[in-house]
Short mmCIF file of C-alpha atoms in Angstrom, two decimals:
data_model
loop_
_atom_site.label_atom_id
_atom_site.label_comp_id
_atom_site.label_asym_id
_atom_site.label_seq_id
_atom_site.Cartn_x
_atom_site.Cartn_y
_atom_site.Cartn_z
CA UNK N 36 43.05 -15.92 14.95
CA UNK N 37 41.22 -16.39 11.66
CA UNK N 38 39.71 -13.40 9.89
CA UNK N 39 35.91 -13.03 10.16
CA UNK N 40 34.14 -12.71 6.84
CA UNK N 41 31.60 -9.85 6.56
CA UNK N 42 27.92 -10.71 6.56
CA UNK N 43 26.20 -10.80 3.20
CA UNK N 44 23.19 -8.48 2.83
CA UNK N 45 20.84 -11.45 3.12
CA UNK N 46 22.64 -12.83 6.18
CA UNK N 47 22.60 -9.43 7.87
CA UNK N 48 18.89 -8.97 7.30
CA UNK N 49 18.20 -12.45 8.61
CA UNK N 50 20.27 -11.77 11.73
CA UNK N 51 18.31 -8.58 12.40
CA UNK N 52 15.00 -10.33 11.86
CA UNK N 53 15.97 -13.18 14.16
CA UNK N 54 17.21 -11.01 17.01
CA UNK N 55 15.02 -7.96 16.61
CA UNK N 56 18.15 -5.79 16.30
CA UNK N 57 17.36 -3.08 13.79
CA UNK N 58 20.61 -1.13 13.43
CA UNK N 59 22.72 -3.23 11.08
CA UNK N 60 24.33 -1.55 8.10
CA UNK N 61 24.03 -3.78 5.05
CA UNK N 62 25.21 -3.15 1.49
CA UNK N 63 22.63 -2.42 -1.17
CA UNK N 64 21.74 -5.02 -3.77
CA UNK N 65 20.05 -4.22 -7.05
CA UNK N 66 16.40 -5.27 -6.99
CA UNK N 67 16.24 -5.74 -10.73
CA UNK N 68 17.14 -8.75 -12.77
CA UNK N 69 16.66 -11.63 -10.37
CA UNK N 70 18.73 -14.81 -10.36
CA UNK N 71 19.76 -16.72 -13.45
CA UNK N 72 19.90 -20.04 -11.60
CA UNK N 73 17.17 -22.64 -11.79
CA UNK N 74 15.79 -24.69 -8.92
CA UNK N 75 17.17 -27.89 -10.33
CA UNK N 76 14.25 -28.93 -12.53
CA UNK N 77 14.90 -26.30 -15.19
CA UNK N 78 11.97 -24.13 -14.11
CA UNK N 79 12.74 -20.49 -13.39
CA UNK N 80 9.74 -18.31 -12.65
CA UNK N 81 9.52 -14.74 -13.88
CA UNK N 82 7.78 -12.21 -11.64
CA UNK N 83 6.94 -8.83 -13.14
CA UNK N 84 6.89 -5.97 -10.61
CA UNK N 85 5.18 -2.84 -11.93
CA UNK N 86 5.54 0.15 -9.58
CA UNK N 87 5.98 3.93 -9.74
CA UNK N 88 9.71 4.64 -9.74
CA UNK N 89 9.19 8.18 -11.03
CA UNK N 90 6.54 10.87 -10.64
CA UNK N 91 4.28 11.81 -7.73
CA UNK N 92 4.25 8.34 -6.15
CA UNK N 93 7.93 7.47 -6.56
CA UNK N 94 8.36 6.95 -2.79
CA UNK N 95 5.33 4.64 -2.69
CA UNK N 96 6.59 2.55 -5.59
CA UNK N 97 10.09 2.38 -4.17
CA UNK N 98 8.77 0.98 -0.88
CA UNK N 99 6.71 -1.58 -2.78
CA UNK N 100 9.76 -2.67 -4.75
CA UNK N 101 11.88 -2.93 -1.62
CA UNK N 102 9.19 -4.80 0.33
CA UNK N 103 9.06 -7.54 -2.29
CA UNK N 104 12.83 -7.69 -2.49
CA UNK N 105 13.09 -7.97 1.30
CA UNK N 106 11.00 -11.13 1.28
CA UNK N 107 13.24 -12.60 -1.42
CA UNK N 108 16.33 -11.69 0.62
CA UNK N 109 14.94 -13.48 3.65
CA UNK N 110 14.20 -16.59 1.57
CA UNK N 111 17.36 -17.12 -0.50
CA UNK N 112 15.87 -15.40 -3.54
CA UNK N 113 13.28 -18.16 -3.92
CA UNK N 114 9.49 -18.42 -3.82
CA UNK N 115 7.98 -21.83 -3.19
CA UNK N 116 11.41 -23.41 -3.64
CA UNK N 117 11.81 -21.93 -7.14
CA UNK N 118 14.48 -19.49 -8.25
CA UNK N 119 12.89 -16.19 -9.21
CA UNK N 120 13.75 -13.69 -11.88
CA UNK N 121 12.31 -10.39 -10.69
CA UNK N 122 11.76 -7.99 -13.58
CA UNK N 123 10.89 -4.43 -12.56
CA UNK N 124 9.17 -1.78 -14.67
CA UNK N 125 8.24 1.84 -13.99
CA UNK N 126 4.52 2.58 -13.74
CA UNK N 127 5.05 6.34 -13.62
CA UNK N 128 2.02 8.50 -12.81
CA UNK N 129 -0.68 6.33 -14.35
CA UNK N 130 -2.08 4.57 -17.44
CA UNK N 131 -0.09 6.46 -20.13
CA UNK N 132 3.16 5.04 -18.74
CA UNK N 133 1.84 2.00 -16.89
CA UNK N 134 0.26 0.31 -19.91
CA UNK N 135 3.37 0.22 -22.17
CA UNK N 136 5.45 -0.96 -19.20
CA UNK N 137 2.97 -3.77 -18.52
CA UNK N 138 2.91 -4.63 -22.21
CA UNK N 139 6.66 -5.20 -22.14
CA UNK N 140 6.53 -7.31 -18.99
CA UNK N 141 3.74 -9.53 -20.27
CA UNK N 142 4.40 -9.74 -24.02
CA UNK N 143 8.18 -9.46 -24.27
CA UNK N 144 9.48 -10.61 -20.90
CA UNK N 145 6.69 -13.21 -20.63
CA UNK N 146 6.31 -13.01 -16.87
CA UNK N 147 4.36 -15.75 -15.08
CA UNK N 148 2.84 -13.35 -12.53
CA UNK N 149 2.38 -9.60 -12.35
CA UNK N 150 2.52 -7.79 -9.01
CA UNK N 151 2.72 -4.25 -7.64
CA UNK N 152 0.80 -1.36 -9.30
CA UNK N 153 0.35 1.86 -7.32
CA UNK N 154 -2.67 3.49 -8.96
CA UNK N 155 -6.25 2.33 -9.47
CA UNK N 156 -6.27 3.79 -12.97
CA UNK N 157 -3.20 1.73 -13.82
CA UNK N 158 -4.95 -1.41 -12.57
CA UNK N 159 -7.91 -0.80 -14.89
CA UNK N 160 -5.58 -0.16 -17.82
CA UNK N 161 -3.63 -3.37 -17.27
CA UNK N 162 -6.53 -5.76 -16.58
CA UNK N 163 -7.31 -6.53 -20.25
CA UNK N 164 -3.71 -7.73 -20.68
CA UNK N 165 -3.98 -9.92 -17.60
CA UNK N 166 -7.11 -11.60 -18.86
CA UNK N 167 -5.90 -11.95 -22.44
CA UNK N 168 -2.62 -13.62 -21.47
CA UNK N 169 -4.15 -15.55 -18.55
CA UNK N 170 -1.66 -14.65 -15.83
CA UNK N 171 -2.49 -13.77 -12.23
CA UNK N 172 -2.20 -10.22 -10.90
CA UNK N 173 -1.20 -10.08 -7.25
CA UNK N 174 -1.58 -6.33 -6.73
CA UNK N 175 -0.06 -4.70 -3.68
CA UNK N 176 -1.57 -1.24 -3.49
CA UNK N 177 -5.03 0.29 -3.88
CA UNK N 178 -7.54 -1.34 -6.20
CA UNK N 179 -10.70 0.08 -7.77
CA UNK N 180 -13.88 -1.90 -8.33
CA UNK N 181 -13.23 -4.83 -10.67
CA UNK N 182 -16.04 -6.92 -12.15
CA UNK N 183 -14.02 -9.97 -13.16
CA UNK N 184 -11.63 -11.01 -10.38
CA UNK N 185 -10.86 -14.52 -11.61
CA UNK N 186 -7.14 -13.69 -11.96
CA UNK N 187 -7.06 -10.58 -9.80
CA UNK N 188 -5.81 -10.67 -6.19
CA UNK N 189 -4.79 -7.85 -3.90
CA UNK N 190 -2.74 -7.96 -0.71
CA UNK N 191 -3.44 -4.35 0.23
CA UNK N 192 -6.99 -2.96 0.27
CA UNK N 193 -9.82 -1.71 -1.90
CA UNK N 194 -9.52 2.01 -2.55
CA UNK N 195 -12.76 2.95 -0.80
CA UNK N 196 -12.04 1.03 2.43
CA UNK N 197 -10.02 3.61 4.41
CA UNK N 198 -12.88 6.10 4.23
CA UNK N 199 -15.45 3.44 5.04
CA UNK N 200 -13.46 2.35 8.11
CA UNK N 201 -13.17 5.82 9.67
CA UNK N 202 -16.43 7.55 8.67
CA UNK N 203 -18.48 6.49 11.68
CA UNK N 204 -15.68 7.35 14.10
CA UNK N 205 -15.43 10.89 12.66
CA UNK N 206 -19.20 11.32 12.88
CA UNK N 207 -19.05 10.48 16.61
CA UNK N 208 -15.99 12.61 17.36
CA UNK N 209 -16.72 15.77 15.35
CA UNK N 210 -19.50 18.08 16.48
CA UNK N 211 -20.51 19.52 13.12
CA UNK N 212 -19.96 19.28 9.35
CA UNK N 213 -16.79 17.86 7.79
CA UNK N 214 -15.11 19.16 4.62
CA UNK N 215 -13.99 16.53 2.08
CA UNK N 216 -11.09 17.23 -0.31
CA UNK N 217 -8.93 15.04 -2.56
CA UNK N 218 -7.09 14.68 -5.89
CA UNK N 219 -9.07 14.49 -9.12
CA UNK N 220 -8.19 11.05 -10.51
CA UNK N 221 -9.38 7.46 -10.14
CA UNK N 222 -7.68 6.76 -6.82
CA UNK N 223 -8.89 10.00 -5.29
CA UNK N 224 -12.45 9.39 -6.45
CA UNK N 225 -12.48 5.91 -4.92
CA UNK N 226 -10.89 6.99 -1.64
CA UNK N 227 -13.21 9.95 -1.06
CA UNK N 228 -16.32 8.03 -2.20
CA UNK N 229 -15.71 5.49 0.54
CA UNK N 230 -15.75 8.26 3.14
CA UNK N 231 -18.55 10.48 1.81
CA UNK N 232 -20.97 7.63 1.07
CA UNK N 233 -20.44 6.01 4.47
CA UNK N 234 -20.51 9.37 6.25
CA UNK N 235 -23.90 10.08 4.71
CA UNK N 236 -25.18 6.64 5.78
CA UNK N 237 -24.43 7.49 9.42
CA UNK N 238 -26.13 10.91 9.04
CA UNK N 239 -22.92 12.88 8.72
CA UNK N 240 -23.08 16.24 6.93
CA UNK N 241 -20.44 17.60 4.56
CA UNK N 242 -19.36 21.22 4.95
CA UNK N 243 -18.75 21.43 1.17
CA UNK N 244 -21.23 24.04 -0.15
CA UNK N 245 -22.58 21.73 -2.87
CA UNK N 246 -22.42 18.64 -0.66
CA UNK N 247 -19.73 17.12 -2.89
CA UNK N 248 -15.99 16.54 -2.51
CA UNK N 249 -13.73 19.42 -3.57
CA UNK N 250 -11.31 18.06 -6.19
CA UNK N 251 -7.77 19.33 -6.77
CA UNK N 252 -6.13 18.76 -10.20
CA UNK N 253 -3.77 15.76 -10.24
CA UNK N 254 -0.79 15.67 -10.41
CA UNK N 255 -0.51 19.39 -11.12
CA UNK N 256 -1.58 20.81 -7.75
CA UNK N 257 1.31 21.92 -5.55
CA UNK N 258 -0.28 25.07 -4.07
CA UNK N 259 -3.25 24.20 -1.86
CA UNK N 260 -3.71 27.68 -0.37
CA UNK N 261 -6.68 28.62 -2.58
CA UNK N 262 -8.46 25.43 -1.54
CA UNK N 263 -7.84 26.10 2.13
CA UNK N 264 -9.43 29.53 1.66
CA UNK N 265 -12.55 27.80 0.35
CA UNK N 266 -12.64 25.56 3.42
CA UNK N 267 -12.20 28.55 5.72
CA UNK N 268 -15.30 30.14 4.16
CA UNK N 269 -17.47 27.23 5.40
CA UNK N 270 -18.57 26.10 8.86
CA UNK N 271 -16.33 23.01 8.73
CA UNK N 272 -15.45 21.53 12.13
CA UNK N 273 -13.01 19.04 10.63
CA UNK N 274 -11.42 18.12 7.29
CA UNK N 275 -11.11 14.65 5.72
CA UNK N 276 -8.67 14.12 2.83
CA UNK N 277 -6.70 11.64 0.79
CA UNK N 278 -3.25 12.55 -0.50
CA UNK N 279 -0.02 10.59 -0.77
CA UNK N 280 3.58 11.07 -1.85
CA UNK N 281 4.80 14.58 -2.68
CA UNK N 282 1.23 15.93 -2.74
CA UNK N 283 0.82 14.84 0.89
CA UNK N 284 3.94 16.72 1.93
CA UNK N 285 2.76 19.92 0.22
CA UNK N 286 -0.76 19.58 1.62
CA UNK N 287 0.28 19.07 5.25
CA UNK N 288 2.96 21.76 5.32
CA UNK N 289 0.63 24.33 3.79
CA UNK N 290 -2.29 23.26 6.00
CA UNK N 291 -0.25 23.99 9.11
CA UNK N 292 0.45 27.52 7.83
CA UNK N 293 -3.11 28.24 6.68
CA UNK N 294 -6.14 29.93 8.23
CA UNK N 295 -7.63 26.49 8.93
CA UNK N 296 -4.62 25.12 10.84
CA UNK N 297 -6.72 24.80 14.01
CA UNK N 298 -9.38 22.65 12.31
CA UNK N 299 -8.75 18.91 13.08
CA UNK N 300 -7.41 16.99 10.08
CA UNK N 301 -8.41 13.37 9.43
CA UNK N 302 -7.08 11.37 6.49
CA UNK N 303 -6.52 8.07 4.80
CA UNK N 304 -3.23 6.93 6.34
CA UNK N 305 -1.16 7.58 3.23
CA UNK N 306 -1.09 11.30 4.12
CA UNK N 307 1.53 10.68 6.81
CA UNK N 308 2.92 7.32 5.71
CA UNK N 309 6.57 6.55 5.12
CA UNK N 310 8.96 9.25 3.94
CA UNK N 311 6.18 11.85 3.86
CA UNK N 312 6.14 12.11 7.67
CA UNK N 313 9.76 13.18 8.27
CA UNK N 314 9.44 15.55 5.31
CA UNK N 315 6.32 17.08 6.86
CA UNK N 316 7.94 17.41 10.27
CA UNK N 317 6.04 19.11 13.07
CA UNK N 318 3.35 20.24 10.63
CA UNK N 319 1.99 16.67 10.76
CA UNK N 320 1.68 16.47 14.55
CA UNK N 321 -1.73 15.32 15.85
CA UNK N 322 -3.13 14.33 12.42
CA UNK N 323 -5.49 11.36 12.72
CA UNK N 324 -5.40 8.71 10.01
CA UNK N 325 -6.83 5.32 9.17
CA UNK N 326 -4.79 2.43 7.78
CA UNK N 327 -4.51 -1.35 7.74
CA UNK N 328 -1.00 -1.28 9.21
CA UNK N 329 1.28 0.56 11.62
CA UNK N 330 4.89 -0.20 12.39
CA UNK N 331 4.21 -0.50 16.12
CA UNK N 332 1.78 -3.43 15.87
CA UNK N 333 2.88 -6.05 18.40
CA UNK N 334 2.97 -9.51 16.86
CA UNK N 335 5.73 -11.96 15.95
CA UNK N 336 5.40 -11.53 12.18
CA UNK N 337 5.65 -7.75 12.48
CA UNK N 338 8.63 -7.89 14.81
CA UNK N 339 10.49 -9.99 12.24
CA UNK N 340 9.41 -7.81 9.30
CA UNK N 341 10.05 -4.48 11.02
CA UNK N 342 13.48 -5.52 12.28
CA UNK N 343 14.57 -6.75 8.85
CA UNK N 344 13.20 -3.64 7.11
CA UNK N 345 14.84 -1.24 9.55
CA UNK N 346 18.16 -3.09 9.29
CA UNK N 347 18.12 -2.46 5.57
CA UNK N 348 16.55 0.99 5.33
CA UNK N 349 17.01 2.65 8.75
CA UNK N 350 13.36 3.75 8.67
CA UNK N 351 10.09 2.30 9.89
CA UNK N 352 8.29 0.02 7.41
CA UNK N 353 5.22 1.30 5.60
CA UNK N 354 1.93 -0.22 4.47
CA UNK N 355 3.30 -0.09 0.90
CA UNK N 356 6.30 -2.22 1.82
CA UNK N 357 4.12 -4.51 3.92
CA UNK N 358 1.62 -5.22 1.14
CA UNK N 359 4.38 -6.02 -1.34
CA UNK N 360 6.13 -8.21 1.23
CA UNK N 361 2.81 -10.01 1.70
CA UNK N 362 2.45 -10.37 -2.08
CA UNK N 363 5.74 -12.27 -2.07
CA UNK N 364 4.52 -14.31 0.91
CA UNK N 365 1.32 -15.20 -0.96
CA UNK N 366 3.29 -16.25 -4.03
CA UNK N 367 5.76 -18.22 -1.90
CA UNK N 368 2.96 -20.33 -0.44
CA UNK N 369 0.98 -20.60 -3.67
CA UNK N 370 3.96 -21.67 -5.79
CA UNK N 371 4.91 -24.30 -3.20
CA UNK N 372 1.33 -25.62 -3.20
CA UNK N 373 1.16 -25.63 -6.99
CA UNK N 374 4.41 -27.59 -7.17
CA UNK N 375 2.91 -30.35 -5.02
CA UNK N 376 0.21 -30.90 -7.62
CA UNK N 377 2.43 -30.87 -10.71
CA UNK N 378 3.82 -28.25 -13.08
CA UNK N 379 4.05 -24.68 -11.81
CA UNK N 380 2.48 -22.31 -14.32
CA UNK N 381 0.30 -19.18 -14.18
CA UNK N 382 -2.97 -21.11 -14.04
CA UNK N 383 -1.70 -23.45 -11.31
CA UNK N 384 -0.43 -20.49 -9.26
CA UNK N 385 -3.76 -18.70 -9.62
CA UNK N 386 -5.66 -21.80 -8.48
CA UNK N 387 -3.33 -22.23 -5.50
CA UNK N 388 -3.81 -18.62 -4.37
CA UNK N 389 -7.55 -19.24 -4.18
CA UNK N 390 -6.99 -22.08 -1.70
CA UNK N 391 -4.49 -20.39 0.64
CA UNK N 392 -6.70 -19.53 3.61
CA UNK N 393 -5.20 -17.48 6.47
CA UNK N 394 -2.07 -15.42 5.86
CA UNK N 395 0.13 -14.80 8.91
CA UNK N 396 1.04 -11.19 8.16
CA UNK N 397 2.81 -8.36 10.02
CA UNK N 398 -0.54 -6.51 9.96
CA UNK N 399 -2.18 -9.45 11.75
CA UNK N 400 -3.87 -12.53 10.22
CA UNK N 401 -5.94 -11.96 7.09
CA UNK N 402 -7.37 -13.92 4.18
CA UNK N 403 -8.64 -13.22 0.68
CA UNK N 404 -12.35 -12.55 0.50
CA UNK N 405 -14.15 -15.02 -1.70
CA UNK N 406 -16.11 -12.40 -3.58
CA UNK N 407 -13.59 -9.59 -4.12
CA UNK N 408 -10.20 -11.36 -3.79
CA UNK N 409 -9.01 -8.60 -1.44
CA UNK N 410 -8.02 -8.93 2.23
CA UNK N 411 -10.54 -9.41 5.01
CA UNK N 412 -8.57 -7.38 7.56
CA UNK N 413 -8.57 -4.94 10.48
CA UNK N 414 -8.29 -1.18 10.11
CA UNK N 415 -6.61 0.99 12.73
CA UNK N 416 -6.94 4.59 13.92
CA UNK N 417 -3.52 6.23 14.18
CA UNK N 418 -2.32 9.62 15.38
CA UNK N 419 0.96 11.37 14.63
CA UNK N 420 2.74 11.65 17.97
CA UNK N 421 6.25 12.04 19.27
CA UNK N 422 8.02 8.71 19.63
CA UNK N 423 11.37 9.44 21.23
CA UNK N 424 13.12 12.03 19.09
CA UNK N 425 10.91 11.49 16.05
CA UNK N 426 7.27 11.60 15.02
CA UNK N 427 5.43 8.36 14.33
CA UNK N 428 1.98 7.07 13.40
CA UNK N 429 0.91 5.58 16.73
CA UNK N 430 -2.00 3.12 16.83
CA UNK N 431 -4.86 4.43 19.00
CA UNK N 432 -7.51 1.75 18.49
CA UNK N 433 -9.05 -0.73 16.08
CA UNK N 434 -11.80 0.82 13.94
CA UNK N 435 -13.32 -1.98 11.87
CA UNK N 436 -12.79 -5.27 10.06
CA UNK N 437 -13.66 -4.98 6.38
CA UNK N 438 -13.71 -7.34 3.41
CA UNK N 439 -15.89 -10.05 1.91
#
C-alpha cells in the first residue's frame, strides 16, 4: 500500500468548501509576502492590505487579513489569473499609524491596489495618497462620507447604514425613549448619526437629557460604569450603541452587571461579532443587532465560504472576514476583465470594477451603487441566542435594503 500524502492547507480548505465539512485541521500559512512567481507574462500584481493588527481593533483587522487570504487560498494564490504579492501593513488605532503604513505601501512597495482599512478616520487620512498616485482603494470595512469616489470602492458598508437600517424597527418595538451611546471618534460619530438622524425622522425620541448621543473617550474608555449610571438616571426604555473589538467586550460584560441590565440593548452588529461574542459569554444573550451578514445565511456562496473559514479557523466567519473575502472576489473578477482588454494596471482595474455588476456573495447578491461605490445590499436583524452549546448571532428577519 502506498503512503498517502497529507493535504496542503489550500487543498484542505478546498475539500471543506466542496463538501461542507467544517472540522478539518489545516496548518497555518503566513499571510504576508505573497508569491514570487509570475503568471507567465512577467506581470505580478502587488496588493497592499492595510488593517489593524494591533490596538483596539486587532481582532477586526485579523479577520479582514484572513478573509482576503482565504480567497487566495481557494484560488491558487491568484486573482484574475495573475500571481499576487500580498503586502500587509498595520493600521493600528487610526490615522497616526495608518498614514505612515499606507505611505510605505504606496510609495515604497508600489502596490497596484490598496484594500482593507478598519477605521473611517484612516480612510480619510489615506485618500489623498490614493488620488495622488492614482490607484484604486477597495476598502473592506466601514467608510465615512467621501466626496470624490472615482477610485474609491467598498465591499462592506457606509458607516451610517447600520443605524439607518434598524432605527424604524426600534421605534416600532420600543415603547418610549431610547438612549444613544458610542465612542468619540470618526467611526462612532458616523455610526450613531445614522441611528439618531433616522430615529428622529420616524418620530423617535432620545432619552439623552440634551437630545444628543453620549460619547465615551476612544480608545481610552474601559470602565463604562459611570456612563451606565447616567443612563439609569433617565427614563430610557432601551439603549442603542456602537462598539467593537475589546471595547465591545468591556461594554457588554459591564452592562450585564449594571443597574440597567434589564433595559433592552440594541446595537450595530459589531458589538457581538466574531471573537467578541465568546469573550462576552452569557452577558451577551438576547442582545439585538443589525448587520449585513450572519454566518447562518442559507445560500450556496455562504455554505462554501463558511465551510472553508471554519475548516481553517474553527470559528464562525464574521462580516469583517466576509467583506475582505469579497474584496478579493471583486479584484479577481476585475483583474480578469481588465486582462481581456489589454495591460492590467491600476487604471484598468479601477475601470473594470465599475463595470462588474452583480456580485454573488455569501451575504447574498449585491452590486456597487453608481453614486457612492458602496454595496446595495440587505441588512438583517440578529439576536444572540443559544445555538447548540454556544451562543450565536441568529438572523431574525430582513430589515432593509440600502445603497445607491
